[in-house]
Coordinates of C-alpha atoms in Angstrom, one line a residue:
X23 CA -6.2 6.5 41.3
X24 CA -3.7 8.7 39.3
X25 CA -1.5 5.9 39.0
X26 CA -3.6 4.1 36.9
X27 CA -1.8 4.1 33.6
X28 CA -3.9 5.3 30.5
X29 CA -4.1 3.0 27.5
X30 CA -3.5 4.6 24.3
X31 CA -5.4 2.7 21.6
X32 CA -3.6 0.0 19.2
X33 CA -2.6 0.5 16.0
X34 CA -5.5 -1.2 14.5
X35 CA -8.2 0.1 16.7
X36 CA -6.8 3.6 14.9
X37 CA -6.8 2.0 11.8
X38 CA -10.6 0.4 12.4
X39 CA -12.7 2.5 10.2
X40 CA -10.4 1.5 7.2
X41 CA -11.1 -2.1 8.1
X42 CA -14.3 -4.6 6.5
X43 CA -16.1 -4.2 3.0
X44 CA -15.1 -0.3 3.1
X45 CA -12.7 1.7 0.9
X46 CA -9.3 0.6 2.8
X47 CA -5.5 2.0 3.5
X48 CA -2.6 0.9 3.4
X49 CA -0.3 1.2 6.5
X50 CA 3.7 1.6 6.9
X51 CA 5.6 2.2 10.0
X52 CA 9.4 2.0 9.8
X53 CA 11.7 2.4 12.3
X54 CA 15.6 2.4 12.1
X55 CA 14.7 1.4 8.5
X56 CA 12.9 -1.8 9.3
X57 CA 9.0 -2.0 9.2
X58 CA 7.3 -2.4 12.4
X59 CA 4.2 -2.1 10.5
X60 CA 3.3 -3.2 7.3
X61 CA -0.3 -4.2 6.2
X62 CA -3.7 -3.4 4.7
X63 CA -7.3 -2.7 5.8
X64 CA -10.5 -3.0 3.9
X65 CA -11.2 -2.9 -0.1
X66 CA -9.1 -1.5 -2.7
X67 CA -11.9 -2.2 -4.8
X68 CA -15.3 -2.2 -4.1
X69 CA -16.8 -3.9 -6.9
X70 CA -14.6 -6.8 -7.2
X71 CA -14.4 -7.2 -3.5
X72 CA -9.7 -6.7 -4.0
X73 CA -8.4 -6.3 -0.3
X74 CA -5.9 -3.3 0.1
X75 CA -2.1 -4.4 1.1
X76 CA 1.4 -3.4 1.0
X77 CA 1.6 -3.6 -2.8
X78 CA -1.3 -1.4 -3.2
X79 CA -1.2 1.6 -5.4
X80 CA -2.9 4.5 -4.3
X81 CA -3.1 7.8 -6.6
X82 CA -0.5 10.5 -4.6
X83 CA -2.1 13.5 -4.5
X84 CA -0.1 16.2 -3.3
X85 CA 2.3 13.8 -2.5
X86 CA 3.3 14.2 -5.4
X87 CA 5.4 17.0 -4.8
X88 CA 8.2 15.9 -3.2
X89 CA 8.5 14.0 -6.2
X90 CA 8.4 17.0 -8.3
X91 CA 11.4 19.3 -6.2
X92 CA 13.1 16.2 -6.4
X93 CA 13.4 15.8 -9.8
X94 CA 14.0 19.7 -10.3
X95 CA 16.5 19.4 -7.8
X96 CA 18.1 16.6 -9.8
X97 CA 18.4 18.6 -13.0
X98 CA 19.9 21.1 -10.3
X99 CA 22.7 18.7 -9.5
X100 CA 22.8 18.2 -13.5
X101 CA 24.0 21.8 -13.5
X102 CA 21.0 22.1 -16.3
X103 CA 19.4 24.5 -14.4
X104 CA 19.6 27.2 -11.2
X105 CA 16.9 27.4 -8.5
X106 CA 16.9 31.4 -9.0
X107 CA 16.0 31.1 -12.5
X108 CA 13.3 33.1 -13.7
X109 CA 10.8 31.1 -14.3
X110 CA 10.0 32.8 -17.7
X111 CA 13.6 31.4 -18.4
X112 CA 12.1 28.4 -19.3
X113 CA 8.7 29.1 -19.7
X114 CA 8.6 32.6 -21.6
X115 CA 4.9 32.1 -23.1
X116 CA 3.9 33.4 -19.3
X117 CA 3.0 37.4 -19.1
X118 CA 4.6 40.0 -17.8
X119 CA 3.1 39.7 -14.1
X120 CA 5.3 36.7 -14.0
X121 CA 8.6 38.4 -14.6
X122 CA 10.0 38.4 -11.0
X123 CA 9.1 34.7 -9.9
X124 CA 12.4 32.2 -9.6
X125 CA 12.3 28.4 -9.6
X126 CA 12.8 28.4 -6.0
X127 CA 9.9 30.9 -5.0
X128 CA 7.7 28.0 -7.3
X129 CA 9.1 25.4 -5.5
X130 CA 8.2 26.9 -1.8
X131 CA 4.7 28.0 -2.7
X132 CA 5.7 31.7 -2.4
X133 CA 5.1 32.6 -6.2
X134 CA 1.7 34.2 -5.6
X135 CA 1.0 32.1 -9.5
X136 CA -2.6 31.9 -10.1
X137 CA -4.7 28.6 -8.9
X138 CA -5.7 27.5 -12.7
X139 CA -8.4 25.1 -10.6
X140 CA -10.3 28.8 -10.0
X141 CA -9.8 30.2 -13.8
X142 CA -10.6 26.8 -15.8
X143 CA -12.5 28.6 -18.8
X144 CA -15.6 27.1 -19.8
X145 CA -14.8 25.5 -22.9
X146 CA -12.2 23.6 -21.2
X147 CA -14.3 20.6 -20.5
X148 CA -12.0 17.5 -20.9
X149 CA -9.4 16.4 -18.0
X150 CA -6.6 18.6 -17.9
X151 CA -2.7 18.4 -17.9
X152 CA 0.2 20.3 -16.9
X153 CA 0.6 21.7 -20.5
X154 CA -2.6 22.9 -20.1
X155 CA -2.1 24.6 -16.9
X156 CA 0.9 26.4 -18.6
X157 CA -1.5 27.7 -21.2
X158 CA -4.5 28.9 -18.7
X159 CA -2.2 30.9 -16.9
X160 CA -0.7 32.4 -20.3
X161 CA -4.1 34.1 -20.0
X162 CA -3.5 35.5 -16.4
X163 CA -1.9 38.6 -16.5
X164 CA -1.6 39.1 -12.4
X165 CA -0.4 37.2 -9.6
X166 CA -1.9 36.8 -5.9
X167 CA 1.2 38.9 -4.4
X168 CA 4.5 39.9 -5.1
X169 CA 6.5 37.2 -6.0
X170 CA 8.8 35.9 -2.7
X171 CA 6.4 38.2 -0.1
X172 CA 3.7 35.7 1.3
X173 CA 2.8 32.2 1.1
X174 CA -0.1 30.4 -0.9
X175 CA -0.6 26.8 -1.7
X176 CA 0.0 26.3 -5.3
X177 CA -1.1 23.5 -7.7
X178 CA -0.3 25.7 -10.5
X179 CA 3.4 26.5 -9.7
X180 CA 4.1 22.1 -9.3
X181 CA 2.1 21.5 -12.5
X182 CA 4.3 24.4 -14.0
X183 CA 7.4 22.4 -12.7
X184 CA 6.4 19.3 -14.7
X185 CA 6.7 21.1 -17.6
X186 CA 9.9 22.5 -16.9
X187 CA 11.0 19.1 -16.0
X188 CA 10.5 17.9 -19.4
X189 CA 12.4 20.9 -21.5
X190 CA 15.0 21.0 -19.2
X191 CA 15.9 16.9 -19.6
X192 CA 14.0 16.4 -23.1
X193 CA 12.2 13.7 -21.2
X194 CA 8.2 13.9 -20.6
X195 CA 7.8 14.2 -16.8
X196 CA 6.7 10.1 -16.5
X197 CA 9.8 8.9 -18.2
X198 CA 12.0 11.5 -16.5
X199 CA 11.1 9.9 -13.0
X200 CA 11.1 6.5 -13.9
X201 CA 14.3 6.6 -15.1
X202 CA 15.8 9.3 -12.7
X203 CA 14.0 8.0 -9.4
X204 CA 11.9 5.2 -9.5
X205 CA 14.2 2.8 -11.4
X206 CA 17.0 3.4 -9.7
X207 CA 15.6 3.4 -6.3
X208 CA 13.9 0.1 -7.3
X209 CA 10.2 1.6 -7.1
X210 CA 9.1 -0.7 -9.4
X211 CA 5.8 0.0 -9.4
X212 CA 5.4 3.4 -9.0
X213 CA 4.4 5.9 -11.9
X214 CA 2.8 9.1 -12.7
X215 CA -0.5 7.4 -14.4
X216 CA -1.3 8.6 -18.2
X217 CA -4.3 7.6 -19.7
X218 CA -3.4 5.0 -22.7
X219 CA 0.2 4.4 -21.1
X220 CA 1.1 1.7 -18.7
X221 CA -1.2 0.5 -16.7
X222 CA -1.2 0.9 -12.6
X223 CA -0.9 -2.7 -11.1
X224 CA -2.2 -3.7 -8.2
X225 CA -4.6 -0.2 -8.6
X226 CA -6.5 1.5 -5.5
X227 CA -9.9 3.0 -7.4
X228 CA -11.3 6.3 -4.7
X229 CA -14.3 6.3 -3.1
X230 CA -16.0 8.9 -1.4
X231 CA -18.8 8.6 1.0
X232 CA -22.0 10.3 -0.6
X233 CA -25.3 9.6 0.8
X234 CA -24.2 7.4 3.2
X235 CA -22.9 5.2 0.4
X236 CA -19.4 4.5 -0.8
X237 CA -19.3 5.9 -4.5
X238 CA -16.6 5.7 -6.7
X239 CA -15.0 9.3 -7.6
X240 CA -12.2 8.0 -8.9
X241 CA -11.0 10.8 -11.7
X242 CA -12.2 14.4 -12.2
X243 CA -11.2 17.2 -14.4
X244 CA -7.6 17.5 -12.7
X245 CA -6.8 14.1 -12.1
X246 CA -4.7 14.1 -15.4
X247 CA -2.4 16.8 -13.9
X248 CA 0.8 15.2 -12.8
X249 CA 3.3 17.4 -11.0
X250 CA 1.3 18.6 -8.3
X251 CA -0.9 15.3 -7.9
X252 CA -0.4 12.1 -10.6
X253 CA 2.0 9.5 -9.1
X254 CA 0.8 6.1 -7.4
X255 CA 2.3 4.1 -5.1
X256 CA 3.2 1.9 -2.6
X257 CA 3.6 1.4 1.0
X258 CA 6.2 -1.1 -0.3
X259 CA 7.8 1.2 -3.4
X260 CA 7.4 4.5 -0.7
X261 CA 9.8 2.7 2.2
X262 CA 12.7 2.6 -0.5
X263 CA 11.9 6.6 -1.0
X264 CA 12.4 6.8 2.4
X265 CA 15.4 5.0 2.9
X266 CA 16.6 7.3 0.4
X267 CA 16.0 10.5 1.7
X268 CA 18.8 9.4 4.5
X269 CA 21.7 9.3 2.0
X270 CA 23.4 10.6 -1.3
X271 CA 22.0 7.3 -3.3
X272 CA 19.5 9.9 -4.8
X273 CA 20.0 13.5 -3.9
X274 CA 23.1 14.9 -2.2
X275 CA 23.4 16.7 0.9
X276 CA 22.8 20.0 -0.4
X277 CA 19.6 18.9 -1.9
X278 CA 18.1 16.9 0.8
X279 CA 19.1 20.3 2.6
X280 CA 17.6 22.2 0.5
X281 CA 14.4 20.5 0.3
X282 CA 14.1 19.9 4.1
X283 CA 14.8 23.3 5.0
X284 CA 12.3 25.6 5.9
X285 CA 11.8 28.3 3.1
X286 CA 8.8 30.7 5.0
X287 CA 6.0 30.4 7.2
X288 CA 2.4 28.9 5.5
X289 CA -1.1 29.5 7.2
X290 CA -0.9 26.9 10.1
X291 CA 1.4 28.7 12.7
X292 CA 2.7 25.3 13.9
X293 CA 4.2 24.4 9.9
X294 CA 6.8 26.2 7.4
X295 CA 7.5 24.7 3.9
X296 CA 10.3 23.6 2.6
X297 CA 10.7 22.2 -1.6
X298 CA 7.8 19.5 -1.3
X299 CA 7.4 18.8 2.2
X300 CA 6.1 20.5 5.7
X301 CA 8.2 20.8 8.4
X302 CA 6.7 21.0 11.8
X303 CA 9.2 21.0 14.7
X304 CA 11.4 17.7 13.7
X305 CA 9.1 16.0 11.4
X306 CA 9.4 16.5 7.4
X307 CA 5.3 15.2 5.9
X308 CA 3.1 16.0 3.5
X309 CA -0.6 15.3 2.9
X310 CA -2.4 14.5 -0.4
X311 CA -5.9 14.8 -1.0
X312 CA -7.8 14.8 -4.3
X313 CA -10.8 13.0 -5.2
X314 CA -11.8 9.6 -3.6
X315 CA -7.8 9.8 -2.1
X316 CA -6.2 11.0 1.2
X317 CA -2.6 10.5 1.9
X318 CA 0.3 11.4 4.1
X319 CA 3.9 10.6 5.1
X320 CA 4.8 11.6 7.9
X321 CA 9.1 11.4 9.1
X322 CA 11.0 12.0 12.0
X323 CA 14.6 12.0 10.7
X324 CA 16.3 12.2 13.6
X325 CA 14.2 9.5 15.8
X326 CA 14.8 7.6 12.0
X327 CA 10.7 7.1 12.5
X328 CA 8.4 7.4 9.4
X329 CA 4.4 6.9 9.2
X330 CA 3.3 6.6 5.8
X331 CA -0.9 6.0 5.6
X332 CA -2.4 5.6 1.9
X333 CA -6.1 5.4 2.1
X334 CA -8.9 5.2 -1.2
X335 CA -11.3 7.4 0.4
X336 CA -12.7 10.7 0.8
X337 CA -12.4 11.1 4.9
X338 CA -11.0 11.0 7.7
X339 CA -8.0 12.7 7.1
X340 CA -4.9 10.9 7.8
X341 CA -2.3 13.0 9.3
X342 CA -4.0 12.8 12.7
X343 CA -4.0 9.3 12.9
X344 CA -0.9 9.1 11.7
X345 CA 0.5 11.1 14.5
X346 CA -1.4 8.5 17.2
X347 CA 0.4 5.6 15.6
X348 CA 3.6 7.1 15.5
X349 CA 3.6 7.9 19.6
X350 CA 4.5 4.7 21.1
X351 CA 7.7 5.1 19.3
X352 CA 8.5 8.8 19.4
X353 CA 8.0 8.2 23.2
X354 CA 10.8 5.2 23.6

């Protein structure tokens, strides 16, 4: 009896909840830069009945992010700015309390900035952006520790670093990485959304689950922020990221280093943070939730595995499942 071999579920019995007249995902697995998986499941849109696929674009989330260190890594490279520059260098409306924080403590999450989500004021009622997170925390005098002694998740600092994008390059943060990244990596569909600006083809709307009925929650208050959350994509436009992330066509050594190094320690035990991603043992990911969205990319660099899942939804989270499909390889 203990020989009998346990079956470990297929890919698309994980990927089963996504499937029918239900807010979908799109799924990605590439190995040795090829895609073993590639495909859809469910609706991108509910109300018109669009099925998700490969060309789907979901909103990011925190995904985001590694967008964002890239691009200040970038103007790194440039030689327009330094990672230890104060970050009232280039952003000297900030108070005092401030004073000690450096590009790369923002960059890490060990800033201790204020989370503007918890000091909107009142008479702030119109969807945000990163210019106005820069002048919420103009108002906040204090941060959460001393700048480079602890770790805490920050929306602020990334929404900060869009800003910081755009003085530095003279660019505002959506041309800056369609020209800079996307374009050149031949993302051609990818974009950090702006109301009034180009429109997102072949758009995922969120849903979340309220009820017991699929409602769509597709924008609130912070949706308009880009750095730490605005980009969509692909499964398609996110496999040429990938591809990039194993060479010099984008960032060179020392950035990729930098980026996929681990900085300091977070909250989970079992995960340190690099500039944009988690590193747990010998995978590089990062999730991305926000509402009616939940994301993840998940890459083993060495096993040249990645799991990227993009899903229009409120729940499950991802990461989990994205683990179970990635096994049958990681174990080869």
């Amino acid at each position: 009896m203990y020989d009998i071999p346990v079956s470990r579920p297929s890919t698309d019995q994980l990927m089963a909840r996504y499937d029918g007249d239900v807010p979908g995902a799109s799924l990605l697995v590439l190995k040795d830069g090829e895609p073993v998986v590639r495909r859809g499941y469910g609706r991108s849109d509910l109300e018109r009945g669009i099925e998700a696929g490969p060309a789907t674009n979901y909103r990011l989330a925190s995904v985001t992010k590694q967008f964002t260190a890239a691009a200040i890594l970038l103007l790194a490279q440039d030689g327009t700015l330094d990672l230890d520059d104060p970050l009232r260098q280039w952003l000297p409306s900030l108070p005092p309390a401030t004073d000690g924080i450096t590009l790369h403590q923002v960059l890490s999450h060990t800033s201790g900035l204020i989370d503007y989500e918890d000091v909107i004021p009142e008479n702030m009622t119109a969807q945000l952006h990163d210019a106005d997170v820069l002048r919420i925390l103009e108002g906040q005098d204090r941060t959460y520790f001393e700048p480079g002694s602890s770790y805490r998740y920050s929306n602020s600092g990334y929404a900060l670093l869009a800003v910081i994008v755009e003085r530095a390059s003279g660019q505002d943060f959506p041309a800056f990485l369609r020209e800079r990244i996307f374009r050149p990596l031949g993302m051609h569909d990818t974009l950090a959304y702006v109301q009034g600006g180009p429109e997102v083809p072949n758009r995922a709307f969120g849903y979340s689950r309220i009820d017991g009925d699929w409602t769509r929650t597709d924008q609130s208050q912070t949706s308009a922020v880009l750095g730490d959350g605005g980009i969509y994509s692909s499964i398609d436009d996110l496999a040429q990221w990938d591809a990039a992330l194993y060479d010099d066509r984008l960032l060179s050594d020392e950035s990729r280093r930098l980026a996929f190094s681990a900085v300091t320690p977070t909250d989970d035990p079992a995960v340190e943070y690099g500039y944009g991603w988690r590193i747990t043992g010998d995978s590089l990911w990062h999730s991305g939730e926000t509402m009616g969205f939940r994301n993840v990319i998940v890459r083993w660099p060495q096993q040249r595995l990645t799991v990227i899942l993009l899903s229009n939804r409120n729940d499950p989270e991802p990461y989990r499942t994205a683990l179970e499909i990635a096994a049958p390889w990681l174990e080869e």
